[in-house]
Coordinates of C-alpha atoms in Angstrom, one line a residue:
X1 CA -8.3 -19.0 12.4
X2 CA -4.7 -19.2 13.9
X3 CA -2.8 -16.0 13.2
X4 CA 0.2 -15.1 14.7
X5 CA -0.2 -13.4 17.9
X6 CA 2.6 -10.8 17.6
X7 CA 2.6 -8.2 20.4
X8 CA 4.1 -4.9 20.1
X9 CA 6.9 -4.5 18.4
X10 CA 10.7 -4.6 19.3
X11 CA 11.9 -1.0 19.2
X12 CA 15.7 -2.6 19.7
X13 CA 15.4 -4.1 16.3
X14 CA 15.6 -1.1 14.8
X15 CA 18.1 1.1 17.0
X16 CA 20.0 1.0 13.9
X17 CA 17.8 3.1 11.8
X18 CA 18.2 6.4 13.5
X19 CA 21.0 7.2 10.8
X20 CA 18.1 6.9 8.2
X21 CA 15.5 9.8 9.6
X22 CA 17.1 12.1 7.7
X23 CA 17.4 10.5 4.8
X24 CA 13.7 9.6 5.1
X25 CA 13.2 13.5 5.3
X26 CA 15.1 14.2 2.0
X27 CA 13.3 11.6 0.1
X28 CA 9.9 13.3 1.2
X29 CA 11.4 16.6 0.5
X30 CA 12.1 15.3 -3.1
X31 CA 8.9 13.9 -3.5
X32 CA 6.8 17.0 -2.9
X33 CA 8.7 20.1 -3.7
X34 CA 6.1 21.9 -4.5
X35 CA 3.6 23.0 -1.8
X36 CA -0.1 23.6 -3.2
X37 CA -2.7 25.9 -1.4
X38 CA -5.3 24.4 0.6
X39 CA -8.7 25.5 1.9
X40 CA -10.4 25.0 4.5
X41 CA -12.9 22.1 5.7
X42 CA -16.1 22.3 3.5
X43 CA -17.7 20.2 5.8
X44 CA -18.1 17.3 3.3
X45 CA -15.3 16.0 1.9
X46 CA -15.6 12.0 2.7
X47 CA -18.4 12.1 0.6
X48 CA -19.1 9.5 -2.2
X49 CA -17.5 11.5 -5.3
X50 CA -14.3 13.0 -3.6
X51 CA -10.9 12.4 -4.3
X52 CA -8.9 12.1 -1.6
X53 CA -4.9 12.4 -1.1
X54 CA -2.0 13.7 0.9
X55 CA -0.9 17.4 -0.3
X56 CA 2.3 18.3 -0.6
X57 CA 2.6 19.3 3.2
X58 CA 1.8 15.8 4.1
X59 CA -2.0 16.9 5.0
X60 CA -5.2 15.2 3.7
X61 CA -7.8 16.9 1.8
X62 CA -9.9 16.3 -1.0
X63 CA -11.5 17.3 -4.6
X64 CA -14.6 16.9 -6.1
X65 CA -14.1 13.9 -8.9
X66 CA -15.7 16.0 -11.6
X67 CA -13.3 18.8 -10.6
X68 CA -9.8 17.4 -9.8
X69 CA -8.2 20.9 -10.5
X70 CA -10.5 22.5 -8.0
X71 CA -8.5 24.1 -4.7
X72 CA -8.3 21.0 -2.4
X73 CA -10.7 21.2 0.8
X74 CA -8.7 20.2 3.6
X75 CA -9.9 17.0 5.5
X76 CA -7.3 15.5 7.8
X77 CA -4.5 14.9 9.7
X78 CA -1.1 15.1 8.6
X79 CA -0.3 11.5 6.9
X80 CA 3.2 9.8 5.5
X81 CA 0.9 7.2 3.6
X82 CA -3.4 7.7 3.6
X83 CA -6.1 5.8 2.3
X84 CA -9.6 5.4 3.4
X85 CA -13.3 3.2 2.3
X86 CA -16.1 2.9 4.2
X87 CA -16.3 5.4 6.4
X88 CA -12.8 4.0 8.0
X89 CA -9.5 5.5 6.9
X90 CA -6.0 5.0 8.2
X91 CA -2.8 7.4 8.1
X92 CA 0.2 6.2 9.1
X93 CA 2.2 8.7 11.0
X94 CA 6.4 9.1 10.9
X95 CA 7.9 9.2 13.9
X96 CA 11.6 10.7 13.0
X97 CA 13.8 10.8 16.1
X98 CA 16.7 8.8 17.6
X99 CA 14.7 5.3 16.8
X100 CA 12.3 6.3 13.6
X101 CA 8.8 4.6 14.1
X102 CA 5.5 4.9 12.7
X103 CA 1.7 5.3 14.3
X104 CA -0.9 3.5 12.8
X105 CA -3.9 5.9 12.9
X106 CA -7.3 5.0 12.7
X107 CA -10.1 7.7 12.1
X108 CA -13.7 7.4 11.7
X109 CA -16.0 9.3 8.9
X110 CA -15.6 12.5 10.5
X111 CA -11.8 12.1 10.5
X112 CA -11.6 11.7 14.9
X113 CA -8.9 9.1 15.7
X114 CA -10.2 5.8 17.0
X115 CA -7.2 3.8 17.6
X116 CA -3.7 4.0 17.2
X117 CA -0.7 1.5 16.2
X118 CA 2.8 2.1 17.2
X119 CA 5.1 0.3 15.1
X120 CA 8.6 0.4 14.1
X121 CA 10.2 1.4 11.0
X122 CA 9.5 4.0 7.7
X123 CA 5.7 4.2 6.8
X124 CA 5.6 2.8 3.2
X125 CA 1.8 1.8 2.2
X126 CA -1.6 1.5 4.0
X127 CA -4.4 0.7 2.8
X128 CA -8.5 0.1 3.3
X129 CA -11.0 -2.8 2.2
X130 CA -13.5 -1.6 0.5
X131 CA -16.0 -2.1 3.4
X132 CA -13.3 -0.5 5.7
X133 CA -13.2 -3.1 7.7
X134 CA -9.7 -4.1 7.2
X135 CA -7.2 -1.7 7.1
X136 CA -3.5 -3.0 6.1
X137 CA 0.0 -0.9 6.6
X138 CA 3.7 -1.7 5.6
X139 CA 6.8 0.0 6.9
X140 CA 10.3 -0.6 6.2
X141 CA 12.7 -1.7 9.3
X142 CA 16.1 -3.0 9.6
X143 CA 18.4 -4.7 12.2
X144 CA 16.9 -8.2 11.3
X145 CA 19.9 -10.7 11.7
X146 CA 19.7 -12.2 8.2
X147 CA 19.4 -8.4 6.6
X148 CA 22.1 -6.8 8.7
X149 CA 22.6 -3.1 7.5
X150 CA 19.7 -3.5 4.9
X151 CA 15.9 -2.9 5.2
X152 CA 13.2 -5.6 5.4
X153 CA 9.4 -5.0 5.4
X154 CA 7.1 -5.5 8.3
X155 CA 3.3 -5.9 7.3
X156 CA 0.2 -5.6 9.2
X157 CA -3.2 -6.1 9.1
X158 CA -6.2 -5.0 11.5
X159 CA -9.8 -6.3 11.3
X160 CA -11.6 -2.8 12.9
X161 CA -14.8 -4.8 13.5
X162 CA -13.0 -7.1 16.2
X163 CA -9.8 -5.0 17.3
X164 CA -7.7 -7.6 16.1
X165 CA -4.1 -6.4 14.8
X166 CA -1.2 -8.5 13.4
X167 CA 1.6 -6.6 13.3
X168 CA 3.6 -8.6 11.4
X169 CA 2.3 -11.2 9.1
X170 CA 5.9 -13.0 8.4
X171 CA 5.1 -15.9 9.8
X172 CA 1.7 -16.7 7.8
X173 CA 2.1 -20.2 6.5
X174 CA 3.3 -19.9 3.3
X175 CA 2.8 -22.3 0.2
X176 CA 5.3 -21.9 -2.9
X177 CA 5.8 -23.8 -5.7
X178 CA 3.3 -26.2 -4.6
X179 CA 5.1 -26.6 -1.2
X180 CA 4.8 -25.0 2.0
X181 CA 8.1 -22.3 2.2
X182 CA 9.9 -21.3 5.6
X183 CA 12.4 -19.2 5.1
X184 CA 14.4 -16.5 8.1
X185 CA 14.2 -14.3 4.5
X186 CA 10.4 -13.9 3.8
X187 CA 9.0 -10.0 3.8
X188 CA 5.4 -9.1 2.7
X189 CA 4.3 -5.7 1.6
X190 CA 1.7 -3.6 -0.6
X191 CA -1.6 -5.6 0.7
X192 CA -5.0 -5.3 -1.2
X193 CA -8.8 -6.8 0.2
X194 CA -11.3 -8.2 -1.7
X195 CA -14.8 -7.4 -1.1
X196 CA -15.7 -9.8 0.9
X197 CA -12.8 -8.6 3.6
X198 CA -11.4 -12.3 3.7
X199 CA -9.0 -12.9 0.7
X200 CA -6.3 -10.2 0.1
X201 CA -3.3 -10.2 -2.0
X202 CA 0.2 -8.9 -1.5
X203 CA 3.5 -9.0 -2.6
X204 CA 6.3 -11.6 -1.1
X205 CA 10.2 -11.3 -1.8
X206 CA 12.2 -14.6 -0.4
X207 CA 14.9 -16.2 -2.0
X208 CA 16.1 -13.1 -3.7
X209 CA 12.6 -13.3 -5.9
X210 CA 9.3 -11.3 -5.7
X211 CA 5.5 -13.2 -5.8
X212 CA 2.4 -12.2 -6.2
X213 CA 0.5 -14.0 -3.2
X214 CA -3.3 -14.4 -2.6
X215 CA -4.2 -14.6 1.3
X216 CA -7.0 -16.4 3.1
X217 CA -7.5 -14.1 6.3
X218 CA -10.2 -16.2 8.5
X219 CA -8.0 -19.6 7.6
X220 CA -4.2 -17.7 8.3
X221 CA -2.5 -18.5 5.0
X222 CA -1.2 -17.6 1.3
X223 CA 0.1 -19.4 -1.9
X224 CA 2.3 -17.8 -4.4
X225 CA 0.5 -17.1 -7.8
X226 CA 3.2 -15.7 -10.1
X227 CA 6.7 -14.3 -9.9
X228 CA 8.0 -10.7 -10.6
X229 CA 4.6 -9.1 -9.4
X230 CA 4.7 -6.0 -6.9
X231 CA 2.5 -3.1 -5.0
X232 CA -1.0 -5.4 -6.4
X233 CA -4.4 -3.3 -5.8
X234 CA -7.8 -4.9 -7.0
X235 CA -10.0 -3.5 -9.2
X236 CA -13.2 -2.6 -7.3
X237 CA -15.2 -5.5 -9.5
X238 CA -12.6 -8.0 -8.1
X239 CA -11.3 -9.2 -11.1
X240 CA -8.1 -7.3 -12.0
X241 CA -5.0 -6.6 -10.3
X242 CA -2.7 -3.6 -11.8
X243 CA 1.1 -4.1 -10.3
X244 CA 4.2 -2.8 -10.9
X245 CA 6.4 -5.5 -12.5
X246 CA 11.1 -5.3 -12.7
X247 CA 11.6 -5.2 -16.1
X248 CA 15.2 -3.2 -16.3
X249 CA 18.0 -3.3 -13.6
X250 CA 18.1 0.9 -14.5
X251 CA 17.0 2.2 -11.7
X252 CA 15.6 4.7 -13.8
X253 CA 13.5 2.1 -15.7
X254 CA 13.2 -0.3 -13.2
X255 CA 9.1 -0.8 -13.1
X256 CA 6.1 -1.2 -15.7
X257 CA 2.8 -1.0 -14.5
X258 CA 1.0 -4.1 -15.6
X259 CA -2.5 -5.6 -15.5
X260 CA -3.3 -9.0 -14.3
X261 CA -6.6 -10.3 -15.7
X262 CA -7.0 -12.9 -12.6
X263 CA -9.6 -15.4 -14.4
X264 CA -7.0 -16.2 -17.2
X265 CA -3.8 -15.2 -15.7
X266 CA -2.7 -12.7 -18.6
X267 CA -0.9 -9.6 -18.0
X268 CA -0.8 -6.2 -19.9
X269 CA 1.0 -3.6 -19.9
X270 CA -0.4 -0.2 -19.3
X271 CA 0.6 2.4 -21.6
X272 CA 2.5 4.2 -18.6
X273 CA 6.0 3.8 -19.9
X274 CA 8.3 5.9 -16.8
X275 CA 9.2 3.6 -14.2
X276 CA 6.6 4.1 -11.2
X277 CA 7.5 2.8 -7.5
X278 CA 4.5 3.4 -6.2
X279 CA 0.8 0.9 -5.3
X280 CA -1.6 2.4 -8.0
X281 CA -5.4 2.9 -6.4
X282 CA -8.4 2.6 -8.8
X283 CA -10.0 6.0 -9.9
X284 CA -12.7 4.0 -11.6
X285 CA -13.4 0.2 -13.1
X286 CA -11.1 1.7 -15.7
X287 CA -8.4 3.7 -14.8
X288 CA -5.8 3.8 -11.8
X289 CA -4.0 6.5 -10.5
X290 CA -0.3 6.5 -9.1
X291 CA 2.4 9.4 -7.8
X292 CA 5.1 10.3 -10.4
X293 CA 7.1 12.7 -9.3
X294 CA 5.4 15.4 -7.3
X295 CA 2.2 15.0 -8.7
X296 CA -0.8 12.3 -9.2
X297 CA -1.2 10.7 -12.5
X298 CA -4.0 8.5 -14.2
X299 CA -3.6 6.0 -16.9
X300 CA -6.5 3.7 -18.4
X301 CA -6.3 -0.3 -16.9
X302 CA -6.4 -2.5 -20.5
X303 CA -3.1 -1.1 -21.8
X304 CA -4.8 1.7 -24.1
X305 CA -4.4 5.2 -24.2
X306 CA -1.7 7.3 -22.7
X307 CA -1.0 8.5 -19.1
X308 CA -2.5 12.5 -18.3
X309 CA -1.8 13.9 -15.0
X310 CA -4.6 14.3 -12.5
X311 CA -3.8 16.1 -9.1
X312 CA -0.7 18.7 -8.6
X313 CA 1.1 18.3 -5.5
X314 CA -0.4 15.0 -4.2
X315 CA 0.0 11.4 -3.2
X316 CA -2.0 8.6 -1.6
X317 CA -4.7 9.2 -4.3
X318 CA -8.3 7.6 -3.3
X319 CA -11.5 7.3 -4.1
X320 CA -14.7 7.6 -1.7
X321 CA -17.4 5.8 -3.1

């Protein structure tokens, strides 16, 4: 394996974000106007059968599956992004202040930090393998020299079993088109692990175009699969990716939530029909679950049936199983 060997980050590439704390702050405030009681610790809640996801404070807690209107038990820290598999979660942490950073947060079963990640930039998605051995994140930064005054994405990727963190996975060799790609342009986000904690896929932008890409972790490398593809997650069988695909330049109808069968290549699209910017997580083999609005919404995977809302007051949906 050769992955690049990026050391902390440069805080001085993103001195220019400290206009944007506040605007981080109203977007969350937007998000989550509506605050939702929470009670206390029931002693159980990363149990197989919980639903897990961040309130409307920002704090973690949980509901039984059978129950999703049931008061949420709280069950964590306070989180920007959460997701959590194998007894492993992450929580990524905003930093707001003069330069805006983010911690990386590792907890164990019982929710006691473990390690910690500090990175640069506007948490944006995290995410867990289903073993919880690999945990992924993805913040937004700015000041890079070939996005000056815009935002570009820095993604990481830790491997928990061996304490090995890439902080920013820009520089993974890259195969397009058929042909290796280097570009000063290329951003990743929105990464999801197999099973077997090896191959991953993600989403790439370059060239002024999005990809769906599927990564080899132990051999350091991805290849494009498709274009217009955002925010994939894996089904928990492996075989499915739901995404978010651009189908209007409205920026009020700007995404579709679509399937990706992966042994045919065929896409669907699910019978959600209001744009959703968001990385969907799998309630079951069948159905995902998203934030629209304030609240947490399901939807069935093949393209049938109609959206119904799910959790009040939440994001960061996931399942412990």
């Amino acid at each position: 394996m050769n992955p690049i060997r990026r050391l902390p980050v440069l805080l001085a590439a993103v001195a220019v974000l400290g206009g944007t704390a506040a605007g981080y702050a109203a977007w969350a405030t937007r998000r989550d106007p509506v605050p939702v009681p929470v009670a206390a610790a029931d002693g159980g809640v990363l149990r197989p059968g919980r639903l897990m996801f961040r309130t409307a404070t920002g704090q973690v807690a949980g509901v039984p599956l059978g129950d999703t209107a049931a008061l949420p038990a709280a069950a964590g820290p306070v989180c920007s992004r959460f997701s959590t598999a194998g007894g492993t979660s992450i929580c990524l942490v905003a930093k707001p202040g003069a330069l805006v950073s983010t911690d990386a947060v590792i907890l164990d079963r019982s929710m006691r930090e473990t390690r910690r990640i500090r990175l640069a930039g506007i948490p944006n998605r995290a995410g867990m393998s289903q073993s919880g051995r690999m945990a992924s994140w993805t913040v937004f930064v700015t000041g890079d020299s070939y996005n000056e005054g815009g935002f570009s994405t820095w993604t990481g990727i830790l491997d928990t079993r061996t304490g090995y963190a890439v902080t920013n996975m820009e520089d993974i060799p890259l195969t397009l088109n058929g042909r290796r790609h280097h570009a000063v342009d290329v951003n990743y986000w929105g990464v999801t692990f197999a099973a077997d904690d090896n191959r991953f896929y993600a989403t790439l932008a370059t060239g002024g175009k999005t990809y769906l890409v599927e990564g080899d972790y132990a051999n350091w490398r991805v290849r494009a699969l498709r274009e217009n593809a955002e925010c994939p997650s894996l089904s928990p069988d492996g075989t499915r990716l739901v995404f978010k695909k651009r189908v209007s330049a409205d920026p009020r109808r700007m995404w579709r939530l679509h399937m990706l069968e992966l042994s045919t290549m065929r896409e669907t699209p699910l019978a959600e029909t209001t744009s959703v910017d968001d990385q969907v997580a799998w309630l079951d083999g069948r159905t995902v679950m998203y934030a629209k609005g304030p609240d947490v919404w399901s939807v069935p995977a093949d393209g049938s049936g109609a959206p119904a809302p799910l959790v009040r007051g939440a994001s960061s949906p996931v399942v412990v199983r």
